[in-house]
PDB file of C-alpha atoms in Angstrom:
ATOM      1  CA  MET A1140      19.115   2.735  27.776  1.00 92.00           C
ATOM      2  CA  LYS A1141      15.971   0.544  27.030  1.00 95.00           C
ATOM      3  CA  LYS A1142      15.484   0.421  23.154  1.00 95.00           C
ATOM      4  CA  ILE A1143      11.994  -0.457  21.182  1.00 96.00           C
ATOM      5  CA  VAL A1144      11.053  -0.540  17.904  1.00 95.00           C
ATOM      6  CA  ILE A1145       7.955   0.523  15.761  1.00 96.00           C
ATOM      7  CA  ILE A1146       6.788   0.022  12.574  1.00 95.00           C
ATOM      8  CA  ASP A1147       3.821   1.749  11.123  1.00 95.00           C
ATOM      9  CA  ASP A1148       2.911   3.580   7.687  1.00 93.00           C
ATOM     10  CA  SER A1149       1.656   6.438   9.385  1.00 93.00           C
ATOM     11  CA  PRO A1150       4.766   9.364   9.098  1.00 92.00           C
ATOM     12  CA  SER A1151       2.956  11.492  11.608  1.00 93.00           C
ATOM     13  CA  VAL A1152       2.155   8.314  14.039  1.00 95.00           C
ATOM     14  CA  LEU A1153       5.971   7.256  14.284  1.00 95.00           C
ATOM     15  CA  GLN A1154       7.152  10.092  14.573  1.00 95.00           C
ATOM     16  CA  LEU A1155       4.086  11.842  17.302  1.00 96.00           C
ATOM     17  CA  THR A1156       5.263   7.991  18.940  1.00 97.00           C
ATOM     18  CA  LYS A1157       9.310   8.561  18.487  1.00 96.00           C
ATOM     19  CA  THR A1158       8.733  11.752  19.900  1.00 95.00           C
ATOM     20  CA  ARG A1159       6.870  11.258  22.637  1.00 96.00           C
ATOM     21  CA  LEU A1160       9.172   7.930  23.028  1.00 97.00           C
ATOM     22  CA  GLU A1161      12.871   9.871  23.325  1.00 96.00           C
ATOM     23  CA  SER A1162      11.877  12.656  25.221  1.00 95.00           C
ATOM     24  CA  ALA A1163      10.080  10.179  28.098  1.00 96.00           C
ATOM     25  CA  GLY A1164      14.103   8.115  27.569  1.00 96.00           C
ATOM     26  CA  TYR A1165      13.818   5.533  25.293  1.00 97.00           C
ATOM     27  CA  LEU A1166      15.955   4.345  22.104  1.00 96.00           C
ATOM     28  CA  VAL A1167      13.528   4.530  19.373  1.00 95.00           C
ATOM     29  CA  THR A1168      14.333   2.619  15.484  1.00 93.00           C
ATOM     30  CA  ALA A1169      11.113   3.607  13.434  1.00 94.00           C
ATOM     31  CA  PHE A1170       9.966   2.315  10.235  1.00 93.00           C
ATOM     32  CA  ASN A1171       7.673   2.965   8.053  1.00 90.00           C
ATOM     33  CA  ASP A1172       7.410   0.208   5.524  1.00 86.00           C
ATOM     34  CA  PRO A1173       8.173  -3.196   7.490  1.00 82.00           C
ATOM     35  CA  ARG A1174      10.161  -4.302   4.568  1.00 82.00           C
ATOM     36  CA  HIS A1175      13.331  -2.488   5.889  1.00 81.00           C
ATOM     37  CA  PHE A1176      13.691  -4.304   8.761  1.00 77.00           C
ATOM     38  CA  GLU A1177      15.765  -7.301   9.267  1.00 77.00           C
ATOM     39  CA  PRO A1178      14.298  -9.589  12.476  1.00 75.00           C
ATOM     40  CA  ALA A1179      17.494 -11.167  13.171  1.00 71.00           C
ATOM     41  CA  LYS A1180      19.161  -7.440  14.307  1.00 75.00           C
ATOM     42  CA  LEU A1181      15.871  -7.151  15.893  1.00 81.00           C
ATOM     43  CA  ASP A1182      17.124  -9.477  18.560  1.00 79.00           C
ATOM     44  CA  THR A1183      18.784  -6.372  20.695  1.00 87.00           C
ATOM     45  CA  GLN A1184      15.661  -4.256  20.875  1.00 92.00           C
ATOM     46  CA  ASP A1185      13.200  -4.548  24.612  1.00 95.00           C
ATOM     47  CA  LEU A1186      10.265  -3.966  22.438  1.00 96.00           C
ATOM     48  CA  ILE A1187       8.571  -4.194  19.472  1.00 95.00           C
ATOM     49  CA  MET A1188       5.497  -2.217  18.912  1.00 97.00           C
ATOM     50  CA  VAL A1189       3.621  -3.331  15.097  1.00 96.00           C
ATOM     51  CA  ASP A1190       1.004  -0.964  13.453  1.00 96.00           C
ATOM     52  CA  VAL A1191      -2.257  -3.738  12.429  1.00 95.00           C
ATOM     53  CA  ASN A1192      -3.662  -2.154   9.272  1.00 91.00           C
ATOM     54  CA  MET A1193      -0.658  -1.083   7.027  1.00 91.00           C
ATOM     55  CA  PRO A1194      -1.359  -0.978   3.232  1.00 87.00           C
ATOM     56  CA  GLU A1195       0.699  -3.989   2.161  1.00 85.00           C
ATOM     57  CA  PHE A1196       0.885  -5.786   5.403  1.00 89.00           C
ATOM     58  CA  TYR A1197      -1.220  -6.736   7.867  1.00 93.00           C
ATOM     59  CA  GLY A1198       0.598  -5.955  11.760  1.00 95.00           C
ATOM     60  CA  ASP A1199      -0.714  -9.648  12.307  1.00 94.00           C
ATOM     61  CA  ASP A1200       1.177 -11.442   9.454  1.00 94.00           C
ATOM     62  CA  ILE A1201       4.227  -9.260  10.877  1.00 93.00           C
ATOM     63  CA  VAL A1202       3.929 -10.758  14.236  1.00 94.00           C
ATOM     64  CA  SER A1203       3.866 -14.138  13.387  1.00 93.00           C
ATOM     65  CA  TYR A1204       6.658 -13.855  10.773  1.00 90.00           C
ATOM     66  CA  LEU A1205       8.337 -11.862  13.584  1.00 90.00           C
ATOM     67  CA  ARG A1206       8.088 -14.830  15.706  1.00 88.00           C
ATOM     68  CA  GLU A1207       9.548 -16.940  13.994  1.00 86.00           C
ATOM     69  CA  GLU A1208      11.778 -15.428  12.658  1.00 83.00           C
ATOM     70  CA  LEU A1209      13.962 -13.779  15.417  1.00 79.00           C
ATOM     71  CA  PRO A1210      16.284 -15.654  17.432  1.00 74.00           C
ATOM     72  CA  VAL A1211      15.695 -14.557  20.505  1.00 77.00           C
ATOM     73  CA  PRO A1212      11.796 -13.843  22.015  1.00 85.00           C
ATOM     74  CA  VAL A1213      11.928 -10.324  22.772  1.00 91.00           C
ATOM     75  CA  PRO A1214       7.836  -8.863  23.297  1.00 95.00           C
ATOM     76  CA  ILE A1215       6.036  -7.563  20.781  1.00 96.00           C
ATOM     77  CA  TYR A1216       3.149  -5.172  20.978  1.00 97.00           C
ATOM     78  CA  LEU A1217       0.251  -4.839  17.710  1.00 97.00           C
ATOM     79  CA  PHE A1218      -0.566  -1.181  17.982  1.00 96.00           C
ATOM     80  CA  SER A1219      -3.608  -0.080  16.834  1.00 95.00           C
ATOM     81  CA  ASN A1220      -6.634   2.122  16.376  1.00 91.00           C
ATOM     82  CA  ILE A1221      -8.803   0.160  15.748  1.00 91.00           C
ATOM     83  CA  SER A1222     -11.792  -2.002  19.052  1.00 91.00           C
ATOM     84  CA  GLU A1223     -10.176  -2.726  22.056  1.00 93.00           C
ATOM     85  CA  SER A1224     -12.201  -5.857  21.110  1.00 95.00           C
ATOM     86  CA  GLU A1225     -10.606  -6.180  17.966  1.00 95.00           C
ATOM     87  CA  LEU A1226      -7.709  -5.717  18.684  1.00 96.00           C
ATOM     88  CA  GLU A1227      -7.212  -8.086  21.954  1.00 96.00           C
ATOM     89  CA  LYS A1228      -8.916 -10.840  19.693  1.00 96.00           C
ATOM     90  CA  ARG A1229      -6.043 -10.206  17.055  1.00 96.00           C
ATOM     91  CA  ALA A1230      -2.903  -9.615  19.704  1.00 96.00           C
ATOM     92  CA  LYS A1231      -4.150 -13.682  20.750  1.00 95.00           C
ATOM     93  CA  ASP A1232      -4.709 -15.137  16.808  1.00 95.00           C
ATOM     94  CA  CYS A1233      -1.316 -13.341  16.126  1.00 95.00           C
ATOM     95  CA  GLY A1234       0.920 -14.484  19.340  1.00 93.00           C
ATOM     96  CA  ALA A1235       1.037 -10.890  20.563  1.00 96.00           C
ATOM     97  CA  ASP A1236       2.481 -10.030  23.978  1.00 96.00           C
ATOM     98  CA  GLY A1237      -0.326  -8.123  24.072  1.00 97.00           C
ATOM     99  CA  TYR A1238      -1.910  -4.510  22.400  1.00 97.00           C
ATOM    100  CA  PHE A1239      -1.620  -0.777  22.269  1.00 97.00           C
ATOM    101  CA  CYS A1240      -4.574   1.187  21.940  1.00 95.00           C
ATOM    102  CA  LYS A1241      -4.065   5.142  20.023  1.00 94.00           C
ATOM    103  CA  THR A1242      -7.425   5.718  21.662  1.00 92.00           C
ATOM    104  CA  LEU A1243      -5.604   5.972  24.335  1.00 93.00           C
ATOM    105  CA  GLY A1244      -3.259   8.688  23.782  1.00 94.00           C
ATOM    106  CA  LEU A1245       0.758   9.131  23.737  1.00 95.00           C
ATOM    107  CA  GLU A1246       0.732   9.920  27.619  1.00 94.00           C
ATOM    108  CA  THR A1247      -1.386   6.208  28.300  1.00 95.00           C
ATOM    109  CA  LEU A1248       1.189   4.607  26.069  1.00 97.00           C
ATOM    110  CA  ILE A1249       4.505   5.741  28.498  1.00 97.00           C
ATOM    111  CA  GLU A1250       2.546   4.210  30.789  1.00 96.00           C
ATOM    112  CA  SER A1251       2.111   0.764  29.317  1.00 97.00           C
ATOM    113  CA  VAL A1252       5.873   0.917  28.026  1.00 97.00           C
ATOM    114  CA  ARG A1253       6.964   1.727  31.183  1.00 97.00           C
ATOM    115  CA  LEU A1254       5.319  -0.883  33.186  1.00 96.00           C
ATOM    116  CA  ILE A1255       6.814  -3.621  30.445  1.00 95.00           C
ATOM    117  CA  VAL A1256      10.534  -2.802  29.758  1.00 94.00           C
ATOM    118  CA  GLY A1257      11.017  -0.185  32.560  1.00 88.00           C
ATOM    119  CA  ALA A1258      12.153   3.575  32.901  1.00 78.00           C
TER     120      ALA A1258
ATOM    121  CA  MET B1391     -12.277   2.480  25.470  1.00 35.00           C
ATOM    122  CA  CYS B1392     -12.636   5.486  22.998  1.00 37.00           C
ATOM    123  CA  GLU B1393     -13.008   8.281  26.015  1.00 42.00           C
ATOM    124  CA  ASN B1394     -14.163  11.765  24.959  1.00 46.00           C
ATOM    125  CA  ARG B1395     -11.007  13.408  25.827  1.00 51.00           C
ATOM    126  CA  HIS B1396      -9.925  16.989  24.869  1.00 64.00           C
ATOM    127  CA  SER B1397      -6.344  18.363  24.516  1.00 74.00           C
ATOM    128  CA  SER B1398      -5.830  22.199  23.993  1.00 83.00           C
ATOM    129  CA  VAL B1399      -3.140  23.324  21.387  1.00 88.00           C
ATOM    130  CA  ALA B1400      -1.176  25.066  24.192  1.00 87.00           C
ATOM    131  CA  ALA B1401      -0.895  22.850  25.991  1.00 87.00           C
ATOM    132  CA  LEU B1402       0.561  20.577  22.582  1.00 90.00           C
ATOM    133  CA  ASP B1403       4.261  20.144  22.896  1.00 90.00           C
ATOM    134  CA  PRO B1404       5.473  22.580  20.027  1.00 92.00           C
ATOM    135  CA  GLN B1405       7.735  19.382  17.836  1.00 91.00           C
ATOM    136  CA  MET B1406       4.176  17.579  18.575  1.00 92.00           C
ATOM    137  CA  ARG B1407       1.600  20.415  17.755  1.00 93.00           C
ATOM    138  CA  ASP B1408       4.443  20.776  14.503  1.00 93.00           C
ATOM    139  CA  ILE B1409       4.133  17.482  12.955  1.00 93.00           C
ATOM    140  CA  PHE B1410       0.105  17.502  14.026  1.00 94.00           C
ATOM    141  CA  PHE B1411      -0.418  20.879  12.060  1.00 94.00           C
ATOM    142  CA  SER B1412       1.947  19.620   9.148  1.00 92.00           C
ATOM    143  CA  GLU B1413      -0.347  16.191   8.429  1.00 90.00           C
ATOM    144  CA  VAL B1414      -3.299  18.397   8.980  1.00 93.00           C
ATOM    145  CA  ALA B1415      -2.187  20.387   6.120  1.00 93.00           C
ATOM    146  CA  HIS B1416      -1.487  17.547   4.032  1.00 89.00           C
ATOM    147  CA  VAL B1417      -4.776  15.303   4.176  1.00 90.00           C
ATOM    148  CA  LEU B1418      -6.440  18.598   3.629  1.00 93.00           C
ATOM    149  CA  LEU B1419      -4.801  19.149   0.260  1.00 92.00           C
ATOM    150  CA  SER B1420      -5.004  15.466  -0.670  1.00 88.00           C
ATOM    151  CA  ILE B1421      -8.684  15.931  -0.215  1.00 88.00           C
ATOM    152  CA  GLU B1422      -9.033  19.030  -1.429  1.00 90.00           C
ATOM    153  CA  THR B1423      -7.238  17.803  -4.906  1.00 88.00           C
ATOM    154  CA  MET B1424      -9.732  14.386  -4.815  1.00 83.00           C
ATOM    155  CA  LEU B1425     -12.766  16.518  -4.714  1.00 83.00           C
ATOM    156  CA  GLN B1426     -11.566  18.012  -8.203  1.00 84.00           C
ATOM    157  CA  GLN B1427     -11.781  14.721  -9.483  1.00 78.00           C
ATOM    158  CA  PRO B1428     -14.010  12.015  -7.029  1.00 68.00           C
ATOM    159  CA  THR B1429     -13.798   8.902  -9.820  1.00 68.00           C
ATOM    160  CA  CYS B1430     -10.297   8.729  -9.852  1.00 70.00           C
ATOM    161  CA  ASP B1431     -10.012   5.511  -7.717  1.00 72.00           C
ATOM    162  CA  TRP B1432      -5.995   6.145  -6.840  1.00 76.00           C
ATOM    163  CA  GLN B1433      -7.657   8.834  -5.380  1.00 83.00           C
ATOM    164  CA  LEU B1434      -9.143   7.472  -3.490  1.00 86.00           C
ATOM    165  CA  ARG B1435      -7.596   5.354  -1.500  1.00 88.00           C
ATOM    166  CA  SER B1436      -5.087   6.992  -0.984  1.00 87.00           C
ATOM    167  CA  VAL B1437      -7.195   9.564   0.696  1.00 89.00           C
ATOM    168  CA  PHE B1438      -8.424   7.250   2.808  1.00 91.00           C
ATOM    169  CA  ARG B1439      -4.776   6.474   3.644  1.00 91.00           C
ATOM    170  CA  VAL B1440      -3.897   9.630   4.248  1.00 91.00           C
ATOM    171  CA  THR B1441      -7.354  10.338   6.486  1.00 93.00           C
ATOM    172  CA  HIS B1442      -7.080   7.076   8.530  1.00 93.00           C
ATOM    173  CA  ASN B1443      -3.322   8.701   9.723  1.00 92.00           C
ATOM    174  CA  MET B1444      -4.215  11.775  10.147  1.00 94.00           C
ATOM    175  CA  THR B1445      -6.865  10.455  12.634  1.00 95.00           C
ATOM    176  CA  GLY B1446      -4.443   8.012  14.337  1.00 94.00           C
ATOM    177  CA  ALA B1447      -2.119  11.091  14.742  1.00 95.00           C
ATOM    178  CA  ALA B1448      -5.322  12.425  16.222  1.00 96.00           C
ATOM    179  CA  GLN B1449      -5.918   9.999  19.048  1.00 95.00           C
ATOM    180  CA  LEU B1450      -2.379   9.691  20.280  1.00 95.00           C
ATOM    181  CA  LEU B1451      -2.752  13.819  20.819  1.00 95.00           C
ATOM    182  CA  ASP B1452      -6.015  12.609  22.292  1.00 93.00           C
ATOM    183  CA  VAL B1453      -7.967  15.799  20.211  1.00 94.00           C
ATOM    184  CA  SER B1454     -10.785  14.227  19.711  1.00 93.00           C
ATOM    185  CA  GLU B1455     -12.403  17.252  18.584  1.00 94.00           C
ATOM    186  CA  VAL B1456     -10.445  16.574  15.373  1.00 95.00           C
ATOM    187  CA  TRP B1457     -10.286  13.147  15.473  1.00 94.00           C
ATOM    188  CA  LEU B1458     -14.100  11.789  15.505  1.00 95.00           C
ATOM    189  CA  PRO B1459     -15.217  13.927  12.242  1.00 96.00           C
ATOM    190  CA  THR B1460     -11.941  12.418  11.171  1.00 96.00           C
ATOM    191  CA  HIS B1461     -13.429   8.951  11.456  1.00 95.00           C
ATOM    192  CA  ALA B1462     -16.228   9.640   9.731  1.00 96.00           C
ATOM    193  CA  LEU B1463     -14.654  10.684   6.911  1.00 95.00           C
ATOM    194  CA  GLU B1464     -13.022   7.174   6.962  1.00 94.00           C
ATOM    195  CA  THR B1465     -15.788   5.406   7.318  1.00 94.00           C
ATOM    196  CA  LEU B1466     -17.720   6.639   4.957  1.00 95.00           C
ATOM    197  CA  LEU B1467     -14.392   6.133   2.070  1.00 93.00           C
ATOM    198  CA  VAL B1468     -14.289   2.719   3.913  1.00 92.00           C
ATOM    199  CA  ALA B1469     -17.725   2.606   2.279  1.00 92.00           C
ATOM    200  CA  MET B1470     -16.803   3.982  -1.059  1.00 90.00           C
ATOM    201  CA  LEU B1471     -13.524   0.846  -1.168  1.00 89.00           C
ATOM    202  CA  ALA B1472     -15.596  -1.302  -0.705  1.00 88.00           C
ATOM    203  CA  SER B1473     -19.027  -0.303  -3.159  1.00 83.00           C
ATOM    204  CA  ASP B1474     -16.273  -0.913  -5.540  1.00 78.00           C
ATOM    205  CA  ARG B1475     -17.905   1.536  -8.247  1.00 81.00           C
ATOM    206  CA  GLN B1476     -17.486   5.092  -9.126  1.00 82.00           C
ATOM    207  CA  PRO B1477     -18.658   8.034  -6.244  1.00 85.00           C
ATOM    208  CA  THR B1478     -22.435   8.744  -6.409  1.00 88.00           C
ATOM    209  CA  GLN B1479     -23.981  12.129  -5.937  1.00 89.00           C
ATOM    210  CA  LYS B1480     -24.253  11.278  -2.912  1.00 91.00           C
ATOM    211  CA  GLU B1481     -21.348  10.131  -1.858  1.00 91.00           C
ATOM    212  CA  GLN B1482     -19.383  13.032  -3.948  1.00 90.00           C
ATOM    213  CA  VAL B1483     -21.862  15.568  -1.389  1.00 93.00           C
ATOM    214  CA  LEU B1484     -20.848  12.753   1.715  1.00 94.00           C
ATOM    215  CA  LEU B1485     -17.114  13.809   0.502  1.00 92.00           C
ATOM    216  CA  GLN B1486     -17.830  17.380   0.880  1.00 93.00           C
ATOM    217  CA  GLN B1487     -19.026  18.274   3.759  1.00 95.00           C
ATOM    218  CA  GLY B1488     -16.562  15.364   6.121  1.00 95.00           C
ATOM    219  CA  TYR B1489     -14.798  17.742   4.308  1.00 94.00           C
ATOM    220  CA  ASP B1490     -15.780  20.555   5.468  1.00 96.00           C
ATOM    221  CA  LEU B1491     -16.345  19.434   9.095  1.00 96.00           C
ATOM    222  CA  VAL B1492     -12.879  18.026   9.455  1.00 96.00           C
ATOM    223  CA  ARG B1493     -11.843  21.108   8.262  1.00 96.00           C
ATOM    224  CA  CYS B1494     -13.999  23.242  10.491  1.00 96.00           C
ATOM    225  CA  SER B1495     -12.952  21.418  13.528  1.00 96.00           C
ATOM    226  CA  PHE B1496      -9.346  21.075  12.679  1.00 96.00           C
ATOM    227  CA  ASP B1497      -9.432  25.602  12.006  1.00 95.00           C
ATOM    228  CA  ALA B1498     -11.888  26.072  15.838  1.00 95.00           C
ATOM    229  CA  TRP B1499     -10.190  23.626  18.442  1.00 94.00           C
ATOM    230  CA  ARG B1500      -6.704  25.855  16.238  1.00 93.00           C
ATOM    231  CA  ALA B1501      -8.557  28.724  17.208  1.00 93.00           C
ATOM    232  CA  ASN B1502      -9.343  27.718  20.937  1.00 91.00           C
ATOM    233  CA  GLU B1503     -13.085  28.170  19.880  1.00 92.00           C
ATOM    234  CA  LEU B1504     -15.879  25.642  19.934  1.00 91.00           C
ATOM    235  CA  VAL B1505     -15.896  22.620  17.720  1.00 92.00           C
ATOM    236  CA  PRO B1506     -19.149  21.878  15.651  1.00 91.00           C
ATOM    237  CA  PRO B1507     -20.593  18.986  16.900  1.00 92.00           C
ATOM    238  CA  PRO B1508     -19.269  15.891  14.609  1.00 94.00           C
ATOM    239  CA  GLN B1509     -22.693  13.821  15.279  1.00 95.00           C
ATOM    240  CA  SER B1510     -25.064  14.597  12.809  1.00 95.00           C
ATOM    241  CA  TYR B1511     -22.333  14.435  10.081  1.00 96.00           C
ATOM    242  CA  LYS B1512     -21.537  10.663  11.644  1.00 96.00           C
ATOM    243  CA  ASP B1513     -25.552  10.120  11.636  1.00 96.00           C
ATOM    244  CA  ARG B1514     -25.644  11.291   7.468  1.00 96.00           C
ATOM    245  CA  VAL B1515     -22.963   8.466   6.998  1.00 96.00           C
ATOM    246  CA  GLU B1516     -24.040   5.279   9.155  1.00 95.00           C
ATOM    247  CA  LYS B1517     -27.657   6.067   7.476  1.00 95.00           C
ATOM    248  CA  TYR B1518     -25.889   6.064   4.133  1.00 93.00           C
ATOM    249  CA  ILE B1519     -23.776   2.864   4.826  1.00 93.00           C
ATOM    250  CA  ASP B1520     -26.199   0.965   6.251  1.00 93.00           C
ATOM    251  CA  SER B1521     -28.559   1.770   2.846  1.00 91.00           C
ATOM    252  CA  LEU B1522     -25.674   0.378   1.344  1.00 87.00           C
ATOM    253  CA  LYS B1523     -26.344  -2.180   2.932  1.00 83.00           C
ATOM    254  CA  SER B1524     -30.306  -2.311   2.477  1.00 83.00           C
ATOM    255  CA  MET B1525     -29.487  -2.375  -1.398  1.00 77.00           C
ATOM    256  CA  ASP B1526     -26.283  -5.120  -1.103  1.00 72.00           C
ATOM    257  CA  THR B1527     -29.355  -7.351   0.940  1.00 72.00           C
ATOM    258  CA  ALA B1528     -32.657  -6.565  -1.455  1.00 71.00           C
ATOM    259  CA  LYS B1529     -29.511  -7.478  -4.709  1.00 68.00           C
ATOM    260  CA  GLN B1530     -28.691 -11.113  -3.322  1.00 67.00           C
ATOM    261  CA  ALA B1531     -32.287 -11.731  -2.309  1.00 69.00           C
ATOM    262  CA  HIS B1532     -33.167 -10.975  -6.111  1.00 67.00           C
ATOM    263  CA  CYS B1533     -29.586 -12.894  -7.844  1.00 71.00           C
ATOM    264  CA  ASP B1534     -31.009 -16.425  -5.037  1.00 69.00           C
ATOM    265  CA  THR B1535     -34.804 -15.494  -6.523  1.00 72.00           C
ATOM    266  CA  GLU B1536     -33.744 -15.826 -10.006  1.00 72.00           C
ATOM    267  CA  MET B1537     -31.424 -18.667  -9.732  1.00 70.00           C
ATOM    268  CA  ASN B1538     -33.895 -20.142  -7.949  1.00 73.00           C
ATOM    269  CA  GLN B1539     -36.300 -20.078 -11.508  1.00 72.00           C
ATOM    270  CA  SER B1540     -34.029 -20.688 -13.300  1.00 71.00           C
ATOM    271  CA  GLY B1541     -32.951 -23.831 -11.287  1.00 70.00           C
ATOM    272  CA  GLN B1542     -36.329 -24.749 -10.775  1.00 72.00           C
ATOM    273  CA  GLN B1543     -37.130 -24.674 -14.984  1.00 72.00           C
ATOM    274  CA  GLU B1544     -34.024 -26.683 -16.159  1.00 71.00           C
ATOM    275  CA  GLU B1545     -35.976 -29.382 -13.279  1.00 71.00           C
ATOM    276  CA  SER B1546     -39.362 -28.986 -15.486  1.00 70.00           C
ATOM    277  CA  GLN B1547     -37.095 -29.001 -18.502  1.00 66.00           C
TER     278      GLN B1547
END
C-alpha cells in the first residue's frame, strides 16, 4: 500500500483529504502542525503533501527544510488554494516536485496522486 | 484554474458531508462571536483562519456555491488584518453582509434551493479594498511631500 503524508493546519481539509485518499486505497498520515513530524521517519513515504499558508509556517520553508533533512528523495508537492501561477512559482522556488490545487477538488487530486505514485 | 463546478449535497459522501457541515457550523459561530466584538484583533485573526479553512474544504468538495462567497469574505478579512487598526464601521457592515451571504448560500445549497449570487458582495469588497489602496497612495504622497518640504527647509537654513 502506498504511503502519503499530508501537512495542513486545517482540520477539515486534513480530514476530507485523508478520508478520500484512504478510500482510494492509500495509507495516509496527517499532521496539522509541522512541528509534530520527524523528517527522518518520512523516508519510507511515497508522497508528501504540504499546505502553503499555515499560521506559523509557510509550506515553502517546510519543503526546503525537508529537502535538506530527508535521507532519501521523496516526492514533495505543495497543496494550496492560492492562484495556480503563484503556486507553480513557489513550488519551483522551494524545490518541490510539483503542486496540487485545492480549487480543482478531491477527484482531480486523486487522479493526480495516482499518476505520481501509482494506485 | 478556478472552475465554477458544483456538487450537490446528495452527491457528497455522508462522511465527507458531516465533516464539511461541522466545519461550516464552526466558522459561522466564530463569525457570529466576532461580530459581537469586532474590535478584538485576535478574534479577527482566528476568524480569518477558520474562514480560510472553510474555503479550502468547500473547494476540495467542489461546492462553488459556498466557497465563492466565503472566499470573498476571506479577501475582506485579509485586507482588514493588513490595515493593522480597529475595524471601521464600513468594515463591520461588510463583515455582517459577508456573514449573511455565506450563511444564506450554505443554507440554500444544503436545501437544494437557489443560491444568491456572490458577485455583488465580491464587487463591494473589491471596491472597498481599492479605496483603501487609494488612501494609502494618497497618504504616501502626502508623506513624501512633507519630507521634501522639510528637506528643502533644512537645505535653505
